[in-house]
XYZ file of N, CA and C in Angstrom:
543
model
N 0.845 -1.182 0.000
C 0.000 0.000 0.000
C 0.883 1.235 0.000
N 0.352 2.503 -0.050
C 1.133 3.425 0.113
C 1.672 3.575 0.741
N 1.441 3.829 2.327
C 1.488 3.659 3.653
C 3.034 2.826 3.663
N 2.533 1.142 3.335
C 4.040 0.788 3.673
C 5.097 0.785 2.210
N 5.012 1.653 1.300
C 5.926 2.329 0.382
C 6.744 3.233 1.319
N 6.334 3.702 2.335
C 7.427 4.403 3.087
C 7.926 4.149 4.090
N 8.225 2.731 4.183
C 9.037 1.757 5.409
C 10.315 2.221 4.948
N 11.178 2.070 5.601
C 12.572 1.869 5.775
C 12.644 0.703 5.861
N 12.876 0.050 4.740
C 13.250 -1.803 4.660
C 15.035 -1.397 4.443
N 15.107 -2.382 5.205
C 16.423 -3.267 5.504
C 17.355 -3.737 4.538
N 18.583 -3.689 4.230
C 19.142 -4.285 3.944
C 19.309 -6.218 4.170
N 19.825 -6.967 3.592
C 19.326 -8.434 4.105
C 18.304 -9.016 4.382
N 17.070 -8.423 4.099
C 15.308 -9.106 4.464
C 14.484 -9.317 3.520
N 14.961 -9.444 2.096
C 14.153 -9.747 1.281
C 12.998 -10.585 1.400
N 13.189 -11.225 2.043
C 11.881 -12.206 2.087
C 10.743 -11.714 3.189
N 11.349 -10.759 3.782
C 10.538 -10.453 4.928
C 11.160 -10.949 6.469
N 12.351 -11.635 6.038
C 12.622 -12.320 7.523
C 14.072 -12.191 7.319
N 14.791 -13.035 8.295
C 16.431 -12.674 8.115
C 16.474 -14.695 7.863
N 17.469 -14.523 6.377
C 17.538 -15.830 6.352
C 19.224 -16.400 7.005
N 19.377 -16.802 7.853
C 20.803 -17.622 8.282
C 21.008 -18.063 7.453
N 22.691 -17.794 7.216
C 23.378 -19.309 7.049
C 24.549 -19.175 6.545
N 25.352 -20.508 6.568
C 26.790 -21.280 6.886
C 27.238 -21.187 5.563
N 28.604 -21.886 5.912
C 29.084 -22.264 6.650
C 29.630 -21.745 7.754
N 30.020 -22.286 8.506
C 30.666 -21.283 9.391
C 29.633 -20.650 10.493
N 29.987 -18.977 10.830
C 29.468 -18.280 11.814
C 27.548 -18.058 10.895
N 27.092 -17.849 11.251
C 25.554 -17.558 10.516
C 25.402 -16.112 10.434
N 25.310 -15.961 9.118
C 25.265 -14.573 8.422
C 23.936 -14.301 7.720
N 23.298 -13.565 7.667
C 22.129 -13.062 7.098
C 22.475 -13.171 5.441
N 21.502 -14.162 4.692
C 21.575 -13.651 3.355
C 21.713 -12.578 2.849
N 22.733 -12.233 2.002
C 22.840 -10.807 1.632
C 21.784 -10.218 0.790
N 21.002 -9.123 0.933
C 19.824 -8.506 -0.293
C 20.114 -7.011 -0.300
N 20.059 -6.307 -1.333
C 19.655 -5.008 -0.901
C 18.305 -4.677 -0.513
N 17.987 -3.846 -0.055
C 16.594 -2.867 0.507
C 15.348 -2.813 -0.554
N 14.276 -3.392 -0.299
C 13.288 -3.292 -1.177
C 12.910 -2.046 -1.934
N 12.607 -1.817 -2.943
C 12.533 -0.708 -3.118
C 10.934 -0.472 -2.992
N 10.294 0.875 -2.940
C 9.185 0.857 -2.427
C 8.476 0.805 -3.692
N 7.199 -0.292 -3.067
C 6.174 -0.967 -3.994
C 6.608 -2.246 -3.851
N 8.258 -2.469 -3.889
C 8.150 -4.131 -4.045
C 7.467 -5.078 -3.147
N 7.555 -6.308 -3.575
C 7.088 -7.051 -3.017
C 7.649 -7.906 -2.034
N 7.954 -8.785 -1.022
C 9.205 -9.643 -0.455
C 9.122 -10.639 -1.190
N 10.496 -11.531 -1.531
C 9.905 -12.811 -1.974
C 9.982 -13.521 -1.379
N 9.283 -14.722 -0.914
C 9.750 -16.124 0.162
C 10.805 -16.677 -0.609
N 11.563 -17.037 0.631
C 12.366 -17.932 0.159
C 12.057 -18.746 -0.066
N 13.404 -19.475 -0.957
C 12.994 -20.597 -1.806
C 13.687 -22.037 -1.583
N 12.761 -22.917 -1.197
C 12.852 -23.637 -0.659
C 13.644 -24.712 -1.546
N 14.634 -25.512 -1.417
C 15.838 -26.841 -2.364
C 15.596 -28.083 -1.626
N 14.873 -28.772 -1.666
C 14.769 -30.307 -0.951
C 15.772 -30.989 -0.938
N 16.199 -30.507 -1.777
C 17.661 -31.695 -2.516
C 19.371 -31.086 -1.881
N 19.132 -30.131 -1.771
C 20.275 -28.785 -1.130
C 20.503 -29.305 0.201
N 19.425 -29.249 0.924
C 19.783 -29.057 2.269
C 18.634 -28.408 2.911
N 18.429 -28.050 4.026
C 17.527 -27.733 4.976
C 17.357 -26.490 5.436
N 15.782 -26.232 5.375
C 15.213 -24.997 5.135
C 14.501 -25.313 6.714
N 14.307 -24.351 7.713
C 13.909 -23.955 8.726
C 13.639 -22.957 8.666
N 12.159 -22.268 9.594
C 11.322 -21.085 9.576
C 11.084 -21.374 10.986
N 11.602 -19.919 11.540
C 11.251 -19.688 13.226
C 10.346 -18.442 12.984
N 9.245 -18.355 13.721
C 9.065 -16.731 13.540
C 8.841 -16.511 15.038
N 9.572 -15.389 15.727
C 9.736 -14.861 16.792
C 9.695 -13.886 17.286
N 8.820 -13.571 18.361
C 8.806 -12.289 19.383
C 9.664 -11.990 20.459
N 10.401 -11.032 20.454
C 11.430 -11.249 21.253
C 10.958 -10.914 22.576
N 9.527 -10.830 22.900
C 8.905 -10.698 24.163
C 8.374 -12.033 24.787
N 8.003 -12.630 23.835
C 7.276 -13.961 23.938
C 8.169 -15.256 24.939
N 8.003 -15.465 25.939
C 8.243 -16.397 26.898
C 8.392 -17.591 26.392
N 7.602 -18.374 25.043
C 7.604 -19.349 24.457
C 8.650 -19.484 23.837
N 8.623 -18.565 22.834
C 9.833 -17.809 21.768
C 10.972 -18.324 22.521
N 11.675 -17.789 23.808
C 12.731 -17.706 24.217
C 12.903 -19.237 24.827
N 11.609 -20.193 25.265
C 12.102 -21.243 25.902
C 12.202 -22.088 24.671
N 11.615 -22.091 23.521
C 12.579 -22.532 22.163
C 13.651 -22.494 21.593
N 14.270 -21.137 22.143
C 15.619 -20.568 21.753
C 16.738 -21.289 22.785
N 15.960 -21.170 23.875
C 16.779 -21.749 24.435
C 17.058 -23.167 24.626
N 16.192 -24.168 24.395
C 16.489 -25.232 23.863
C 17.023 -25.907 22.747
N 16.702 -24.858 21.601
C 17.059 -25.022 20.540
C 18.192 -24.274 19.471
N 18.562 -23.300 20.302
C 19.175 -22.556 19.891
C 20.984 -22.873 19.342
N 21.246 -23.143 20.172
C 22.838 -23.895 19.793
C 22.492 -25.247 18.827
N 21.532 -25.874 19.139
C 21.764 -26.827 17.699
C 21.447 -25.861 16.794
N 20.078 -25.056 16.413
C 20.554 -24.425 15.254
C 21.634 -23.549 14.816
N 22.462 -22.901 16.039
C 23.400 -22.718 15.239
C 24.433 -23.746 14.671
N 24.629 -25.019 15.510
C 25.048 -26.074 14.733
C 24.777 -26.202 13.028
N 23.464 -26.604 13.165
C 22.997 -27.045 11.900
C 23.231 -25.790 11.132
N 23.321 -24.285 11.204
C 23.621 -23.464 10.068
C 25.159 -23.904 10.029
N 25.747 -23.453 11.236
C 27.469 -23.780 11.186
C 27.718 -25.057 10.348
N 26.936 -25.569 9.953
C 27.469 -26.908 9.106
C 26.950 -26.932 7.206
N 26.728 -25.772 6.979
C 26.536 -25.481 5.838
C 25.506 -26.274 5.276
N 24.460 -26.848 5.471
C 23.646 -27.503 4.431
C 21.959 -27.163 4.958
N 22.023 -26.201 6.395
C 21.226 -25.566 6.915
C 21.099 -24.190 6.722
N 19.468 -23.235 6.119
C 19.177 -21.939 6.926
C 18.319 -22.212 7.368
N 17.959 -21.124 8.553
C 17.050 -20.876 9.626
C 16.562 -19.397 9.216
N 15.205 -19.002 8.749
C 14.960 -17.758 8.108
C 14.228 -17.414 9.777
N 14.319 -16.426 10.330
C 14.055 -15.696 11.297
C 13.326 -14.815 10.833
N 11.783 -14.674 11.293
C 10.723 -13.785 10.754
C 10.395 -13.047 12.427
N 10.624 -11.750 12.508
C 10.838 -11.341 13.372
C 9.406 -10.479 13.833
N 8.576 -10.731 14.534
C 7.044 -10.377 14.718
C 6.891 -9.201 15.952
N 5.969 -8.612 16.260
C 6.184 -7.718 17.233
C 4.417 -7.875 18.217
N 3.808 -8.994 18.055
C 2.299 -9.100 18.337
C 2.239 -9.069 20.100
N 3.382 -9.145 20.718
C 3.028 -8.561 22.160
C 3.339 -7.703 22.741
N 3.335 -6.323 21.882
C 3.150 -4.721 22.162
C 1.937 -4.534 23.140
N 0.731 -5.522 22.710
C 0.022 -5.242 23.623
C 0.032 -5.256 24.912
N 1.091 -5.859 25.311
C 1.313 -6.585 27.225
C 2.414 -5.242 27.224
N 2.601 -4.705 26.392
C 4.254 -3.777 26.991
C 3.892 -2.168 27.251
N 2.472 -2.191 27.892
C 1.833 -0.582 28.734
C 2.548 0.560 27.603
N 2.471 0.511 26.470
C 2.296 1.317 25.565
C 4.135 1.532 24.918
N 4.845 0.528 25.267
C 6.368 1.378 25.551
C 6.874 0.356 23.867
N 5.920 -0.304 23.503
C 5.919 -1.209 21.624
C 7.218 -1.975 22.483
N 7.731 -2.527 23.117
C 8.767 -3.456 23.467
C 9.505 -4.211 22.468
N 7.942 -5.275 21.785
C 8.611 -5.755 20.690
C 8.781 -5.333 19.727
N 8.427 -4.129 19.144
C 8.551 -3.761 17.990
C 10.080 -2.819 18.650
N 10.173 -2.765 18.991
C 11.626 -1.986 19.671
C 12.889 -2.790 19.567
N 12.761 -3.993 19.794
C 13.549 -5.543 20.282
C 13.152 -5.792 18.612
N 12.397 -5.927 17.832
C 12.358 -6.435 16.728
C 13.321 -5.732 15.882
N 12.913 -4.681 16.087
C 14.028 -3.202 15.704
C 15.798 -2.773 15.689
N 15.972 -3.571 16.766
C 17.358 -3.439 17.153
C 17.948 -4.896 16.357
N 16.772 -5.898 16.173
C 17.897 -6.915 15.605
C 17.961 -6.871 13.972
N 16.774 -6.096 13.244
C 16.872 -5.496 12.106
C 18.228 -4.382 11.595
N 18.435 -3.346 12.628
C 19.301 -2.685 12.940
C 20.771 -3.668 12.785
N 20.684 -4.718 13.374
C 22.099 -5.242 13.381
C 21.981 -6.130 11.909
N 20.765 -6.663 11.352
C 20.813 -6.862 10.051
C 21.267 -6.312 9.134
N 20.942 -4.964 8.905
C 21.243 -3.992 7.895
C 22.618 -3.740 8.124
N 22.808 -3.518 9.221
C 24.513 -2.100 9.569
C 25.541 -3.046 9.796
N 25.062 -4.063 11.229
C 26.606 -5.205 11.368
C 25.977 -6.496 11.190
N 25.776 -7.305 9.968
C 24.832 -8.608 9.644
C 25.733 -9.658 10.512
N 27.369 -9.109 10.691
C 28.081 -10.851 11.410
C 27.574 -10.927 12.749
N 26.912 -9.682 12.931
C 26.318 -10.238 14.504
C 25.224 -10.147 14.793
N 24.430 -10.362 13.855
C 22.735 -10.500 13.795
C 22.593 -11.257 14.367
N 22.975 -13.018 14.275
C 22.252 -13.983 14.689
C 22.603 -13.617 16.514
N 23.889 -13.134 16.770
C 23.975 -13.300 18.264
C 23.142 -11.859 18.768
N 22.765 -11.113 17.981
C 21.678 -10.191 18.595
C 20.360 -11.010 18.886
N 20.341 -11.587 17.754
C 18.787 -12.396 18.001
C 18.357 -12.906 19.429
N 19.917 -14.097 19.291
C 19.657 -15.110 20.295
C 19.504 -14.699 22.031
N 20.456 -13.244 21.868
C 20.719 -12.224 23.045
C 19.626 -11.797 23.600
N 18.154 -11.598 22.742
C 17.039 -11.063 22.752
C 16.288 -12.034 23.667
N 16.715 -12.976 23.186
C 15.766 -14.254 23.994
C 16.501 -15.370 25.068
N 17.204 -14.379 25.846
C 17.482 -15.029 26.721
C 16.920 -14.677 27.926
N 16.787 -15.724 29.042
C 16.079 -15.191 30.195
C 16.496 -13.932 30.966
N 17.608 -13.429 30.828
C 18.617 -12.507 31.372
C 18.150 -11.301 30.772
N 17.404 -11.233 29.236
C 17.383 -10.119 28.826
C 15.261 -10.275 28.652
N 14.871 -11.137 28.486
C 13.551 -11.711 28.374
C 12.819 -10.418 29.335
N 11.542 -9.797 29.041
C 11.192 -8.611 30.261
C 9.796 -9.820 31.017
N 9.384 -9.539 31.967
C 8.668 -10.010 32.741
C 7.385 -8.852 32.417
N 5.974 -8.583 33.497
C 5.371 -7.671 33.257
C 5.886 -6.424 32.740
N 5.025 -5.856 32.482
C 5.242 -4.183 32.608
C 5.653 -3.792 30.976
N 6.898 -2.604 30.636
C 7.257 -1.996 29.651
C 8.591 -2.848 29.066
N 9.308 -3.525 29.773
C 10.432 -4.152 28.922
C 11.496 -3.085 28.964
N 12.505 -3.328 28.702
C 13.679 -2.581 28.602
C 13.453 -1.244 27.964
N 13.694 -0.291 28.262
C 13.912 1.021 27.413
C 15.070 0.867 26.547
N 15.036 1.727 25.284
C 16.329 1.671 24.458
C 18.044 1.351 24.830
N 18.246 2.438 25.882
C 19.602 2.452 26.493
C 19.570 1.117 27.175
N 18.638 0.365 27.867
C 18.346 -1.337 28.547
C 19.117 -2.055 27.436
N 18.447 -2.096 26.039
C 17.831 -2.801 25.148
C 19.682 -2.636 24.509
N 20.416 -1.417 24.230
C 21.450 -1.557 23.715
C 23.081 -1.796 24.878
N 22.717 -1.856 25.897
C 23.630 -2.181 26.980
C 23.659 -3.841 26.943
N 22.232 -4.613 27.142
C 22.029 -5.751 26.437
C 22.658 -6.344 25.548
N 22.696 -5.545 24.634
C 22.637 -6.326 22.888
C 24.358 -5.896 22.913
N 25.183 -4.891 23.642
C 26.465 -4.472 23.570
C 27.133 -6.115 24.532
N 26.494 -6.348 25.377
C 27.122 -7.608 25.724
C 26.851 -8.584 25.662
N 26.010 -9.050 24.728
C 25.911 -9.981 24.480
C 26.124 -10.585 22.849
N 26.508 -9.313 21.869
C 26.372 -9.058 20.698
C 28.197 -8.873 20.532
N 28.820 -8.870 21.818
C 30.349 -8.237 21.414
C 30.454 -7.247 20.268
N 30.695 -6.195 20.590
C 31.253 -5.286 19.424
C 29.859 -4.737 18.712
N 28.967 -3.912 18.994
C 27.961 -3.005 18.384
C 28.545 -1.839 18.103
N 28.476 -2.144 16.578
C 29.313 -0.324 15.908
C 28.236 1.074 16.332
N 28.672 2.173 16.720
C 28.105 3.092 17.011
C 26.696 3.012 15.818
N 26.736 3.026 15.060
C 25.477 3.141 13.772
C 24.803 2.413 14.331
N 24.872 1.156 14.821
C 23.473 0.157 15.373
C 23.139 0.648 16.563
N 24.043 1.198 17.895
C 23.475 2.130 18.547
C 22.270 3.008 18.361
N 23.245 4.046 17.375
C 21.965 5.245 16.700
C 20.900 4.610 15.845
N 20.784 3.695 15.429
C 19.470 3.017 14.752
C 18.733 2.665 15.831
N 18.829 2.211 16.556
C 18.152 1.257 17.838
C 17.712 2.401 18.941
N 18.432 3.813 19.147
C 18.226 4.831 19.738
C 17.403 5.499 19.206
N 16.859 6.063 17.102
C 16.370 6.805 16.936
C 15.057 5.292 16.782
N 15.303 4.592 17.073
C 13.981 3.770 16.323
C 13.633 3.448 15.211
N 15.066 3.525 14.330
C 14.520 3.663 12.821
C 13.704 2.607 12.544
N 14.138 1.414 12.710
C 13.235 0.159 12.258
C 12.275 -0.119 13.006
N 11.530 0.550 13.819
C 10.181 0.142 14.631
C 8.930 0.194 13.509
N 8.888 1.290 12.585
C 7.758 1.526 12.142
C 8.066 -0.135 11.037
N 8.991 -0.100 10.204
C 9.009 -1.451 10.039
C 9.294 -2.742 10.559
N 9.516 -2.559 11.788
C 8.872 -4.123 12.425
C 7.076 -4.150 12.659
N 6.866 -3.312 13.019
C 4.959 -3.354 12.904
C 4.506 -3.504 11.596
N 4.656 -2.772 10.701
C 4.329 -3.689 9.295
C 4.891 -4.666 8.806
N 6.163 -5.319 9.599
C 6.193 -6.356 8.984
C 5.108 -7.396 9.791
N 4.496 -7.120 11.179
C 4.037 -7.874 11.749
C 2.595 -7.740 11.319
N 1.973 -6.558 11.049
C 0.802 -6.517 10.142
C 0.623 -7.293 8.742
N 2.021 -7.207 8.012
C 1.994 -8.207 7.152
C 1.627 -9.643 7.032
């Protein structure tokens, strides 16, 4: 629609999600930035290639994180072994529990942020998001400066630019349309 013709889409999200993968450390498929009107495309799935995995996650969601945390080091296994991605569709649907402060669309925001600006440390922003240590309980969830003190230690090495993205909010308005999507 018009409306989301004026997202700030991301570098690396073509499909709408962040796709992992190997060998090695897990890196966001490389894409440039949609241009406005386009469309995302899903990825595309190779039976014969190797293995296609779809998480889609709230980085507020209690469920979310006790998946991550069970599951989380094997998938980075299985990307680290090259014949695995894990496309990470990053949702923001429990703004409603976060007393007006958009939590997840904030937390959705900052790991978009590390998509676009520093992609080698996307996946450990992700996983950083959903740990019990950083996970919010009732109420508003971390404020920004919370949210990047967080993601600075647990992310090793956040270049000042993902700071200032995650500080001005650039990617909030597009994490809510991507979650309206």
């Amino acid at each position: 629609t018009a409306q989301e013709s004026l997202l700030d889409w991301p570098s690396n999200m073509s499909s709408g999600g962040i796709i992992f993968e190997g060998p090695e450390s897990p890196l966001p498929r490389q894409s440039d930035p949609l241009q406005a009107g386009a469309v995302p495309a899903p990825n595309s799935v190779d039976r014969e290639a190797g293995n296609d995995i779809v998480v889609y996650a709230d980085y507020r969601c209690p469920h979310c994180m006790e998946f991550e945390v069970k599951n989380g080091d094997y998938l980075t296994s299985l990307i680290d072994s090259g014949n695995t991605t894990v496309e990470v569709v990053p949702l923001s649907f429990m703004d409603r529990i976060s007393d007006g402060s958009k939590y997840s669309s904030r937390a959705t925001g900052a790991v978009v942020c590390f998509t676009d600006l520093q992609p080698e440390l996307a996946w450990k922003a992700h996983s950083t998001l959903l740990t019990p240590q950083v996970q919010p309980g009732p109420g508003p969830g971390l404020n920004n400066d919370e949210l990047i003190t967080a993601l600075q230690q647990g992310a090793d090495g956040m270049s000042k630019a993902v700071g200032d993205c995650i500080k001005t909010e650039r990617f909030v308005p597009f994490a809510q349309g991507l979650n309206d999507w």
